[in-house]
Each structure stands twice: as C-alpha cells, then as structure tokens.
mmCIF file with all atom_site columns, C-alpha atoms in Angstrom:
data_model
loop_
_atom_site.group_PDB
_atom_site.id
_atom_site.type_symbol
_atom_site.label_atom_id
_atom_site.label_alt_id
_atom_site.label_comp_id
_atom_site.label_asym_id
_atom_site.label_entity_id
_atom_site.label_seq_id
_atom_site.pdbx_PDB_ins_code
_atom_site.Cartn_x
_atom_site.Cartn_y
_atom_site.Cartn_z
_atom_site.occupancy
_atom_site.B_iso_or_equiv
_atom_site.pdbx_formal_charge
_atom_site.auth_seq_id
_atom_site.auth_comp_id
_atom_site.auth_asym_id
_atom_site.auth_atom_id
_atom_site.pdbx_PDB_model_num
ATOM 1   C CA . MET A 1 1   ? 17.901  11.961  30.378  1.00 0.00 ? 1   MET A CA 1
ATOM 2   C CA . GLY A 1 2   ? 20.286  12.578  27.488  1.00 0.00 ? 2   GLY A CA 1
ATOM 3   C CA . LEU A 1 3   ? 21.031  8.762   27.331  1.00 0.00 ? 3   LEU A CA 1
ATOM 4   C CA . PHE A 1 4   ? 17.372  7.975   27.037  1.00 0.00 ? 4   PHE A CA 1
ATOM 5   C CA . ASP A 1 5   ? 16.726  10.511  24.328  1.00 0.00 ? 5   ASP A CA 1
ATOM 6   C CA . ASP A 1 6   ? 19.682  9.222   22.366  1.00 0.00 ? 6   ASP A CA 1
ATOM 7   C CA . LEU A 1 7   ? 18.645  5.639   22.794  1.00 0.00 ? 7   LEU A CA 1
ATOM 8   C CA . SER A 1 8   ? 15.065  6.466   21.752  1.00 0.00 ? 8   SER A CA 1
ATOM 9   C CA . ARG A 1 9   ? 16.236  8.444   18.680  1.00 0.00 ? 9   ARG A CA 1
ATOM 10  C CA . PHE A 1 10  ? 18.585  5.458   17.840  1.00 0.00 ? 10  PHE A CA 1
ATOM 11  C CA . LEU A 1 11  ? 15.765  2.926   18.174  1.00 0.00 ? 11  LEU A CA 1
ATOM 12  C CA . GLU A 1 12  ? 13.388  5.236   16.176  1.00 0.00 ? 12  GLU A CA 1
ATOM 13  C CA . ASN A 1 13  ? 16.061  5.576   13.289  1.00 0.00 ? 13  ASN A CA 1
ATOM 14  C CA . ARG A 1 14  ? 16.557  1.774   13.360  1.00 0.00 ? 14  ARG A CA 1
ATOM 15  C CA . LEU A 1 15  ? 12.845  1.148   13.012  1.00 0.00 ? 15  LEU A CA 1
ATOM 16  C CA . GLU A 1 16  ? 12.595  3.704   10.257  1.00 0.00 ? 16  GLU A CA 1
ATOM 17  C CA . GLU A 1 17  ? 15.474  2.173   8.389   1.00 0.00 ? 17  GLU A CA 1
ATOM 18  C CA . PHE A 1 18  ? 14.040  -1.455  8.883   1.00 0.00 ? 18  PHE A CA 1
ATOM 19  C CA . LEU A 1 19  ? 10.680  -0.347  7.675   1.00 0.00 ? 19  LEU A CA 1
ATOM 20  C CA . ARG A 1 20  ? 12.275  1.395   4.630   1.00 0.00 ? 20  ARG A CA 1
ATOM 21  C CA . ASN A 1 21  ? 14.164  -1.941  3.951   1.00 0.00 ? 21  ASN A CA 1
ATOM 22  C CA . ASN A 1 22  ? 11.039  -3.940  4.312   1.00 0.00 ? 22  ASN A CA 1
ATOM 23  C CA . PRO A 1 23  ? 8.155   -1.895  2.821   1.00 0.00 ? 23  PRO A CA 1
ATOM 24  C CA . HIS A 1 24  ? 5.758   -4.698  3.093   1.00 0.00 ? 24  HIS A CA 1
ATOM 25  C CA . LEU A 1 25  ? 5.988   -4.489  7.014   1.00 0.00 ? 25  LEU A CA 1
ATOM 26  C CA . GLU A 1 26  ? 5.644   -0.740  6.559   1.00 0.00 ? 26  GLU A CA 1
ATOM 27  C CA . LEU A 1 27  ? 2.340   -1.398  4.893   1.00 0.00 ? 27  LEU A CA 1
ATOM 28  C CA . GLU A 1 28  ? 1.387   -4.066  7.637   1.00 0.00 ? 28  GLU A CA 1
ATOM 29  C CA . ALA A 1 29  ? 2.053   -1.345  10.388  1.00 0.00 ? 29  ALA A CA 1
ATOM 30  C CA . LEU A 1 30  ? -0.041  1.225   8.540   1.00 0.00 ? 30  LEU A CA 1
ATOM 31  C CA . LEU A 1 31  ? -2.715  -1.226  8.042   1.00 0.00 ? 31  LEU A CA 1
ATOM 32  C CA . GLU A 1 32  ? -2.817  -2.087  11.739  1.00 0.00 ? 32  GLU A CA 1
ATOM 33  C CA . GLN A 1 33  ? -2.760  1.661   12.546  1.00 0.00 ? 33  GLN A CA 1
ATOM 34  C CA . LEU A 1 34  ? -5.759  2.001   10.284  1.00 0.00 ? 34  LEU A CA 1
ATOM 35  C CA . ARG A 1 35  ? -7.557  -0.924  11.876  1.00 0.00 ? 35  ARG A CA 1
ATOM 36  C CA . GLU A 1 36  ? -7.104  0.631   15.324  1.00 0.00 ? 36  GLU A CA 1
ATOM 37  C CA . GLN A 1 37  ? -8.323  3.969   14.051  1.00 0.00 ? 37  GLN A CA 1
ATOM 38  C CA . GLU A 1 38  ? -11.333 2.405   12.620  1.00 0.00 ? 38  GLU A CA 1
ATOM 39  C CA . GLU A 1 39  ? -12.031 0.515   15.782  1.00 0.00 ? 39  GLU A CA 1
ATOM 40  C CA . ASP A 1 40  ? -11.781 3.731   17.778  1.00 0.00 ? 40  ASP A CA 1
ATOM 41  C CA . THR A 1 41  ? -13.936 5.563   15.467  1.00 0.00 ? 41  THR A CA 1
ATOM 42  C CA . LEU A 1 42  ? -16.627 2.919   15.599  1.00 0.00 ? 42  LEU A CA 1
ATOM 43  C CA . LYS A 1 43  ? -16.463 3.224   19.325  1.00 0.00 ? 43  LYS A CA 1
ATOM 44  C CA . LEU A 1 44  ? -16.712 7.068   19.163  1.00 0.00 ? 44  LEU A CA 1
ATOM 45  C CA . VAL A 1 45  ? -19.802 6.863   16.902  1.00 0.00 ? 45  VAL A CA 1
ATOM 46  C CA . ALA A 1 46  ? -21.561 4.376   19.155  1.00 0.00 ? 46  ALA A CA 1
ATOM 47  C CA . ASP A 1 47  ? -20.763 6.505   22.200  1.00 0.00 ? 47  ASP A CA 1
ATOM 48  C CA . LEU A 1 48  ? -22.019 9.648   20.438  1.00 0.00 ? 48  LEU A CA 1
ATOM 49  C CA . GLN A 1 49  ? -25.281 7.846   19.380  1.00 0.00 ? 49  GLN A CA 1
ATOM 50  C CA . LEU A 1 50  ? -25.698 6.749   23.000  1.00 0.00 ? 50  LEU A CA 1
ATOM 51  C CA . GLN A 1 51  ? -25.238 10.385  24.192  1.00 0.00 ? 51  GLN A CA 1
ATOM 52  C CA . GLU A 1 52  ? -27.742 11.345  21.294  1.00 0.00 ? 52  GLU A CA 1
ATOM 53  C CA . LYS A 1 53  ? -30.389 9.021   22.561  1.00 0.00 ? 53  LYS A CA 1
ATOM 54  C CA . ARG A 1 54  ? -29.976 10.177  26.206  1.00 0.00 ? 54  ARG A CA 1
ATOM 55  C CA . SER A 1 55  ? -30.184 13.878  25.038  1.00 0.00 ? 55  SER A CA 1
ATOM 56  C CA . GLN A 1 56  ? -33.446 13.040  23.155  1.00 0.00 ? 56  GLN A CA 1
ATOM 57  C CA . GLU A 1 57  ? -34.815 11.434  26.136  1.00 0.00 ? 57  GLU A CA 1
ATOM 58  C CA . ASP A 1 58  ? -33.844 14.550  28.273  1.00 0.00 ? 58  ASP A CA 1
ATOM 59  C CA . ILE A 1 59  ? -35.464 16.864  25.796  1.00 0.00 ? 59  ILE A CA 1
ATOM 60  C CA . LEU A 1 60  ? -38.698 14.817  25.845  1.00 0.00 ? 60  LEU A CA 1
ATOM 61  C CA . SER A 1 61  ? -38.710 14.857  29.616  1.00 0.00 ? 61  SER A CA 1
ATOM 62  C CA . THR A 1 62  ? -38.191 18.468  29.641  1.00 0.00 ? 62  THR A CA 1
ATOM 63  C CA . ALA A 1 63  ? -40.876 19.205  27.127  1.00 0.00 ? 63  ALA A CA 1
ATOM 64  C CA . GLN A 1 64  ? -43.286 17.256  29.428  1.00 0.00 ? 64  GLN A CA 1
ATOM 65  C CA . GLU A 1 65  ? -42.130 19.282  32.322  1.00 0.00 ? 65  GLU A CA 1
ATOM 66  C CA . ILE A 1 66  ? -42.725 22.544  30.209  1.00 0.00 ? 66  ILE A CA 1
ATOM 67  C CA . GLN A 1 67  ? -46.299 21.384  29.424  1.00 0.00 ? 67  GLN A CA 1
ATOM 68  C CA . ARG A 1 68  ? -47.069 20.569  33.052  1.00 0.00 ? 68  ARG A CA 1
ATOM 69  C CA . TRP A 1 69  ? -45.974 24.152  33.957  1.00 0.00 ? 69  TRP A CA 1
ATOM 70  C CA . HIS A 1 70  ? -47.830 25.625  31.145  1.00 0.00 ? 70  HIS A CA 1
ATOM 71  C CA . ILE A 1 71  ? -51.055 23.976  32.425  1.00 0.00 ? 71  ILE A CA 1
ATOM 72  C CA . ARG A 1 72  ? -50.337 25.240  35.993  1.00 0.00 ? 72  ARG A CA 1
ATOM 73  C CA . VAL A 1 73  ? -49.961 28.620  34.707  1.00 0.00 ? 73  VAL A CA 1
ATOM 74  C CA . GLN A 1 74  ? -53.177 28.529  32.979  1.00 0.00 ? 74  GLN A CA 1
ATOM 75  C CA . LYS A 1 75  ? -54.921 27.104  36.165  1.00 0.00 ? 75  LYS A CA 1
ATOM 76  C CA . ALA A 1 76  ? -53.328 29.758  38.452  1.00 0.00 ? 76  ALA A CA 1
ATOM 77  C CA . LYS A 1 77  ? -54.485 32.554  36.120  1.00 0.00 ? 77  LYS A CA 1
ATOM 78  C CA . ALA A 1 78  ? -57.964 31.067  35.933  1.00 0.00 ? 78  ALA A CA 1
ATOM 79  C CA . ALA A 1 79  ? -58.057 30.801  39.731  1.00 0.00 ? 79  ALA A CA 1
ATOM 80  C CA . GLY A 1 80  ? -56.891 34.362  40.120  1.00 0.00 ? 80  GLY A CA 1
ATOM 81  C CA . ARG A 1 81  ? -53.668 33.502  41.720  1.00 0.00 ? 81  ARG A CA 1
ATOM 82  C CA . GLU A 1 82  ? -51.281 35.803  40.065  1.00 0.00 ? 82  GLU A CA 1
ATOM 83  C CA . ASP A 1 83  ? -48.535 35.097  42.625  1.00 0.00 ? 83  ASP A CA 1
ATOM 84  C CA . LEU A 1 84  ? -48.685 31.503  41.607  1.00 0.00 ? 84  LEU A CA 1
ATOM 85  C CA . ALA A 1 85  ? -48.991 32.160  37.937  1.00 0.00 ? 85  ALA A CA 1
ATOM 86  C CA . VAL A 1 86  ? -45.910 34.358  37.771  1.00 0.00 ? 86  VAL A CA 1
ATOM 87  C CA . ALA A 1 87  ? -43.725 31.791  39.588  1.00 0.00 ? 87  ALA A CA 1
ATOM 88  C CA . ALA A 1 88  ? -45.146 29.096  37.221  1.00 0.00 ? 88  ALA A CA 1
ATOM 89  C CA . GLN A 1 89  ? -44.340 31.283  34.258  1.00 0.00 ? 89  GLN A CA 1
ATOM 90  C CA . GLU A 1 90  ? -40.857 31.809  35.500  1.00 0.00 ? 90  GLU A CA 1
ATOM 91  C CA . ARG A 1 91  ? -40.355 27.951  36.033  1.00 0.00 ? 91  ARG A CA 1
ATOM 92  C CA . GLU A 1 92  ? -41.747 27.390  32.490  1.00 0.00 ? 92  GLU A CA 1
ATOM 93  C CA . ALA A 1 93  ? -39.438 29.961  31.019  1.00 0.00 ? 93  ALA A CA 1
ATOM 94  C CA . ALA A 1 94  ? -36.457 28.409  32.862  1.00 0.00 ? 94  ALA A CA 1
ATOM 95  C CA . LEU A 1 95  ? -37.439 24.926  31.561  1.00 0.00 ? 95  LEU A CA 1
ATOM 96  C CA . LEU A 1 96  ? -37.625 26.455  27.911  1.00 0.00 ? 96  LEU A CA 1
ATOM 97  C CA . ARG A 1 97  ? -34.144 27.772  28.336  1.00 0.00 ? 97  ARG A CA 1
ATOM 98  C CA . GLU A 1 98  ? -33.029 24.415  29.472  1.00 0.00 ? 98  GLU A CA 1
ATOM 99  C CA . GLY A 1 99  ? -34.817 22.675  26.648  1.00 0.00 ? 99  GLY A CA 1
ATOM 100 C CA . ASN A 1 100 ? -33.208 25.037  24.066  1.00 0.00 ? 100 ASN A CA 1
ATOM 101 C CA . GLN A 1 101 ? -29.853 24.195  25.467  1.00 0.00 ? 101 GLN A CA 1
ATOM 102 C CA . ARG A 1 102 ? -30.403 20.506  25.480  1.00 0.00 ? 102 ARG A CA 1
ATOM 103 C CA . TRP A 1 103 ? -31.579 20.902  21.792  1.00 0.00 ? 103 TRP A CA 1
ATOM 104 C CA . GLY A 1 104 ? -28.542 22.771  20.880  1.00 0.00 ? 104 GLY A CA 1
ATOM 105 C CA . GLN A 1 105 ? -26.336 20.095  22.640  1.00 0.00 ? 105 GLN A CA 1
ATOM 106 C CA . MET A 1 106 ? -28.253 17.310  20.730  1.00 0.00 ? 106 MET A CA 1
ATOM 107 C CA . GLN A 1 107 ? -27.562 19.082  17.349  1.00 0.00 ? 107 GLN A CA 1
ATOM 108 C CA . GLY A 1 108 ? -23.799 19.309  18.251  1.00 0.00 ? 108 GLY A CA 1
ATOM 109 C CA . LEU A 1 109 ? -23.947 15.568  18.933  1.00 0.00 ? 109 LEU A CA 1
ATOM 110 C CA . LYS A 1 110 ? -25.534 14.909  15.557  1.00 0.00 ? 110 LYS A CA 1
ATOM 111 C CA . GLU A 1 111 ? -22.934 16.942  13.897  1.00 0.00 ? 111 GLU A CA 1
ATOM 112 C CA . ARG A 1 112 ? -20.293 15.122  15.563  1.00 0.00 ? 112 ARG A CA 1
ATOM 113 C CA . ILE A 1 113 ? -21.768 11.859  14.756  1.00 0.00 ? 113 ILE A CA 1
ATOM 114 C CA . ASN A 1 114 ? -21.895 12.999  11.012  1.00 0.00 ? 114 ASN A CA 1
ATOM 115 C CA . GLN A 1 115 ? -18.311 13.977  11.146  1.00 0.00 ? 115 GLN A CA 1
ATOM 116 C CA . SER A 1 116 ? -17.244 10.834  12.847  1.00 0.00 ? 116 SER A CA 1
ATOM 117 C CA . LYS A 1 117 ? -19.086 8.711   10.233  1.00 0.00 ? 117 LYS A CA 1
ATOM 118 C CA . GLU A 1 118 ? -17.464 10.532  7.496   1.00 0.00 ? 118 GLU A CA 1
ATOM 119 C CA . LEU A 1 119 ? -14.087 10.009  9.172   1.00 0.00 ? 119 LEU A CA 1
ATOM 120 C CA . LEU A 1 120 ? -14.942 6.253   9.544   1.00 0.00 ? 120 LEU A CA 1
ATOM 121 C CA . GLN A 1 121 ? -15.675 6.123   5.759   1.00 0.00 ? 121 GLN A CA 1
ATOM 122 C CA . LYS A 1 122 ? -12.410 7.813   4.828   1.00 0.00 ? 122 LYS A CA 1
ATOM 123 C CA . ILE A 1 123 ? -10.492 5.411   7.286   1.00 0.00 ? 123 ILE A CA 1
ATOM 124 C CA . GLN A 1 124 ? -12.192 2.429   5.618   1.00 0.00 ? 124 GLN A CA 1
ATOM 125 C CA . VAL A 1 125 ? -11.468 3.767   2.197   1.00 0.00 ? 125 VAL A CA 1
ATOM 126 C CA . ARG A 1 126 ? -7.679  4.206   3.145   1.00 0.00 ? 126 ARG A CA 1
ATOM 127 C CA . ARG A 1 127 ? -7.596  0.816   4.826   1.00 0.00 ? 127 ARG A CA 1
ATOM 128 C CA . GLN A 1 128 ? -8.901  -0.762  1.566   1.00 0.00 ? 128 GLN A CA 1
ATOM 129 C CA . GLU A 1 129 ? -6.206  1.142   -0.486  1.00 0.00 ? 129 GLU A CA 1
ATOM 130 C CA . VAL A 1 130 ? -3.417  0.110   1.923   1.00 0.00 ? 130 VAL A CA 1
ATOM 131 C CA . GLN A 1 131 ? -4.790  -3.509  1.877   1.00 0.00 ? 131 GLN A CA 1
ATOM 132 C CA . SER A 1 132 ? -4.676  -3.635  -1.861  1.00 0.00 ? 132 SER A CA 1
ATOM 133 C CA . LYS A 1 133 ? -1.112  -2.246  -1.846  1.00 0.00 ? 133 LYS A CA 1
ATOM 134 C CA . ALA A 1 134 ? -0.164  -4.763  0.931   1.00 0.00 ? 134 ALA A CA 1
ATOM 135 C CA . THR A 1 135 ? -1.699  -7.601  -1.122  1.00 0.00 ? 135 THR A CA 1
ATOM 136 C CA . ALA A 1 136 ? -0.019  -6.360  -4.397  1.00 0.00 ? 136 ALA A CA 1
ATOM 137 C CA . ALA A 1 137 ? 3.363   -6.100  -2.447  1.00 0.00 ? 137 ALA A CA 1
ATOM 138 C CA . GLN A 1 138 ? 2.922   -9.567  -0.969  1.00 0.00 ? 138 GLN A CA 1
ATOM 139 C CA . GLN A 1 139 ? 2.100   -11.055 -4.388  1.00 0.00 ? 139 GLN A CA 1
ATOM 140 C CA . ALA A 1 140 ? 5.114   -9.184  -5.758  1.00 0.00 ? 140 ALA A CA 1
ATOM 141 C CA . ARG A 1 141 ? 7.416   -10.373 -2.956  1.00 0.00 ? 141 ARG A CA 1
ATOM 142 C CA . ALA A 1 142 ? 5.863   -14.131 -3.538  1.00 0.00 ? 142 ALA A CA 1
ATOM 143 C CA . THR A 1 143 ? 6.797   -13.909 -7.213  1.00 0.00 ? 143 THR A CA 1
ATOM 144 C CA . ALA A 1 144 ? 10.029  -12.509 -6.658  1.00 0.00 ? 144 ALA A CA 1
ATOM 145 C CA . GLN A 1 145 ? 10.755  -15.362 -4.181  1.00 0.00 ? 145 GLN A CA 1
ATOM 146 C CA . ALA A 1 146 ? 9.397   -17.871 -6.649  1.00 0.00 ? 146 ALA A CA 1
ATOM 147 C CA . GLN A 1 147 ? 11.680  -16.343 -9.387  1.00 0.00 ? 147 GLN A CA 1
ATOM 148 C CA . GLN A 1 148 ? 14.529  -16.335 -7.007  1.00 0.00 ? 148 GLN A CA 1
ATOM 149 C CA . ARG A 1 149 ? 13.920  -19.936 -6.223  1.00 0.00 ? 149 ARG A CA 1
ATOM 150 C CA . LEU A 1 150 ? 13.841  -20.918 -9.927  1.00 0.00 ? 150 LEU A CA 1
ATOM 151 C CA . GLU A 1 151 ? 17.138  -19.066 -10.506 1.00 0.00 ? 151 GLU A CA 1
ATOM 152 C CA . THR A 1 152 ? 18.508  -20.755 -7.420  1.00 0.00 ? 152 THR A CA 1
ATOM 153 C CA . ASP A 1 153 ? 17.340  -24.110 -8.414  1.00 0.00 ? 153 ASP A CA 1
ATOM 154 C CA . GLY A 1 154 ? 18.659  -23.562 -12.009 1.00 0.00 ? 154 GLY A CA 1
ATOM 155 C CA . TRP A 1 155 ? 22.140  -23.003 -10.492 1.00 0.00 ? 155 TRP A CA 1
ATOM 156 C CA . SER A 1 156 ? 21.997  -25.863 -8.295  1.00 0.00 ? 156 SER A CA 1
ATOM 157 C CA . LYS A 1 157 ? 20.686  -28.182 -11.280 1.00 0.00 ? 157 LYS A CA 1
ATOM 158 C CA . ALA A 1 158 ? 23.399  -26.798 -13.417 1.00 0.00 ? 158 ALA A CA 1
ATOM 159 C CA . THR A 1 159 ? 25.930  -27.366 -10.665 1.00 0.00 ? 159 THR A CA 1
ATOM 160 C CA . SER A 1 160 ? 24.647  -30.760 -10.012 1.00 0.00 ? 160 SER A CA 1
ATOM 161 C CA . SER A 1 161 ? 24.570  -31.780 -13.692 1.00 0.00 ? 161 SER A CA 1
ATOM 162 C CA . TYR A 1 162 ? 28.001  -29.994 -14.238 1.00 0.00 ? 162 TYR A CA 1
ATOM 163 C CA . SER A 1 163 ? 29.350  -31.792 -11.149 1.00 0.00 ? 163 SER A CA 1
ATOM 164 C CA . SER A 1 164 ? 27.941  -35.229 -12.243 1.00 0.00 ? 164 SER A CA 1
ATOM 165 C CA . SER A 1 165 ? 29.433  -34.784 -15.801 1.00 0.00 ? 165 SER A CA 1
ATOM 166 C CA . PHE A 1 166 ? 32.703  -33.473 -14.147 1.00 0.00 ? 166 PHE A CA 1
ATOM 167 C CA . ASP A 1 167 ? 32.780  -36.666 -12.124 1.00 0.00 ? 167 ASP A CA 1
ATOM 168 C CA . ASP A 1 168 ? 32.357  -38.813 -15.409 1.00 0.00 ? 168 ASP A CA 1
ATOM 169 C CA . LEU A 1 169 ? 34.960  -36.788 -17.029 1.00 0.00 ? 169 LEU A CA 1
ATOM 170 C CA . GLU A 1 170 ? 37.398  -37.320 -14.012 1.00 0.00 ? 170 GLU A CA 1
ATOM 171 C CA . ASP A 1 171 ? 36.704  -41.093 -14.124 1.00 0.00 ? 171 ASP A CA 1
ATOM 172 C CA . LYS A 1 172 ? 37.426  -41.112 -17.928 1.00 0.00 ? 172 LYS A CA 1
ATOM 173 C CA . PHE A 1 173 ? 40.633  -39.162 -17.446 1.00 0.00 ? 173 PHE A CA 1
ATOM 174 C CA . ARG A 1 174 ? 41.694  -41.497 -14.419 1.00 0.00 ? 174 ARG A CA 1
ATOM 175 C CA . ARG A 1 175 ? 41.234  -44.554 -16.403 1.00 0.00 ? 175 ARG A CA 1
ATOM 176 C CA . TRP A 1 176 ? 43.031  -43.126 -19.445 1.00 0.00 ? 176 TRP A CA 1
ATOM 177 C CA . GLU A 1 177 ? 45.983  -41.902 -17.230 1.00 0.00 ? 177 GLU A CA 1
ATOM 178 C CA . THR A 1 178 ? 46.029  -45.364 -15.458 1.00 0.00 ? 178 THR A CA 1
ATOM 179 C CA . GLN A 1 179 ? 46.065  -47.124 -18.886 1.00 0.00 ? 179 GLN A CA 1
ATOM 180 C CA . ASP A 1 180 ? 48.769  -44.760 -20.159 1.00 0.00 ? 180 ASP A CA 1
ATOM 181 C CA . GLU A 1 181 ? 50.924  -45.462 -17.234 1.00 0.00 ? 181 GLU A CA 1
ATOM 182 C CA . LEU A 1 182 ? 50.550  -49.209 -17.452 1.00 0.00 ? 182 LEU A CA 1
ATOM 183 C CA . GLU A 1 183 ? 51.593  -49.033 -21.157 1.00 0.00 ? 183 GLU A CA 1
ATOM 184 C CA . GLN A 1 184 ? 54.462  -46.851 -20.080 1.00 0.00 ? 184 GLN A CA 1
ATOM 185 C CA . MET A 1 185 ? 55.496  -49.371 -17.522 1.00 0.00 ? 185 MET A CA 1
ATOM 186 C CA . LYS A 1 186 ? 55.254  -52.313 -20.216 1.00 0.00 ? 186 LYS A CA 1
ATOM 187 C CA . ARG A 1 187 ? 57.358  -50.398 -22.502 1.00 0.00 ? 187 ARG A CA 1
ATOM 188 C CA . ASN A 1 188 ? 59.840  -49.683 -19.816 1.00 0.00 ? 188 ASN A CA 1
ATOM 189 C CA . LEU A 1 189 ? 59.896  -53.498 -18.721 1.00 0.00 ? 189 LEU A CA 1
ATOM 190 C CA . GLY A 1 190 ? 60.301  -54.464 -22.387 1.00 0.00 ? 190 GLY A CA 1
ATOM 191 C CA . LYS A 1 191 ? 63.405  -52.518 -22.922 1.00 0.00 ? 191 LYS A CA 1
#
C-alpha cells in the first residue's frame, strides 16, 4: 500500500506542478469541472421536479380518498351505523395524517428545488467568470506567442541579413586577398 500511496502523491504533485506551470490548463480543468457540476445540478433539478409532480399527484389522490371517506362517515351517521361511522372516521383521520405528511414532503422538495436552482445560478455565474478568465488567458497567451514570433522573426531576419552581408563582405575580402597575392607574386617574379 505504501508504494501506491507514494505513487499517488507523486502523480498528484506532478499534476499540481504542471497546472501551476500551465495556468490556462488549470482554468480549462476548472471550467470542465464547473460544466459537470452544472450538468449534475440540472439533472438534480429535473429529478426533484419530477418527484414534486408525483408528490402533487399523490396529494390529490389522497385528498380524493379523504373526501370519499368523509362522505361515507356522513352516510353511516345518517343511517345510524355508529360502528361504520367510527371506523370511517378513523380511516379519514389516517388519510388526513398521510396527506399532511405528503404535503410536508412536497414542501421539502420545493425547498430543495429552490436551493438547487440557486446553486445552479451560482455555478453558471462562476463558470462565466472562469470562461472569461480562460478567454483572457488564451488571448494573452496568443499575444505573447505572436510577440515571441515577432521577436524570433526579427532575430532570424537580422541573422539572415547579417549573414548575407557577411557573405558579401567575405567575398570582397577574398577578392582583395587574392588580388593582393597576385600582385605580391608579380613583384616577386619581377625581382
């Protein structure tokens, strides 16, 4: 296990160092992480909204059941059937408790939906901020690369013009030296 922990720490340190040396990649990684968080939050909101819809349907169904049992209570009382009326009232009370519980769950879902939507907005704002920074970093990098190319081109142009004028100078000197040697030989022959 120690070897794997050491390897894991080593790789994490190298990754952190690499990202520090390449801040634009760190921004890209953060941007990707924010995209994933946004996607996960959108899925969560959709799932919670689906649960809320089901909860509303359950509440409506429970309310209809309560209404049905309330009518039965009244019928049993009107018919003098206290035994049925009491049992129907107990069923109605149980359904009311169940409805209240479902109502509370639905309110909790609504609160979670609101919190998730707020989180989504924060993620989207943060993603836009990071996107702006990434765009600015990319533009700065492009500007720096263009500047570096200009400087590099300037050096190579200077070198090539210097090199070509150096070649001209070299040719002139060779001709002059050759001419001087010829004249030296003529003088030596003339003696």
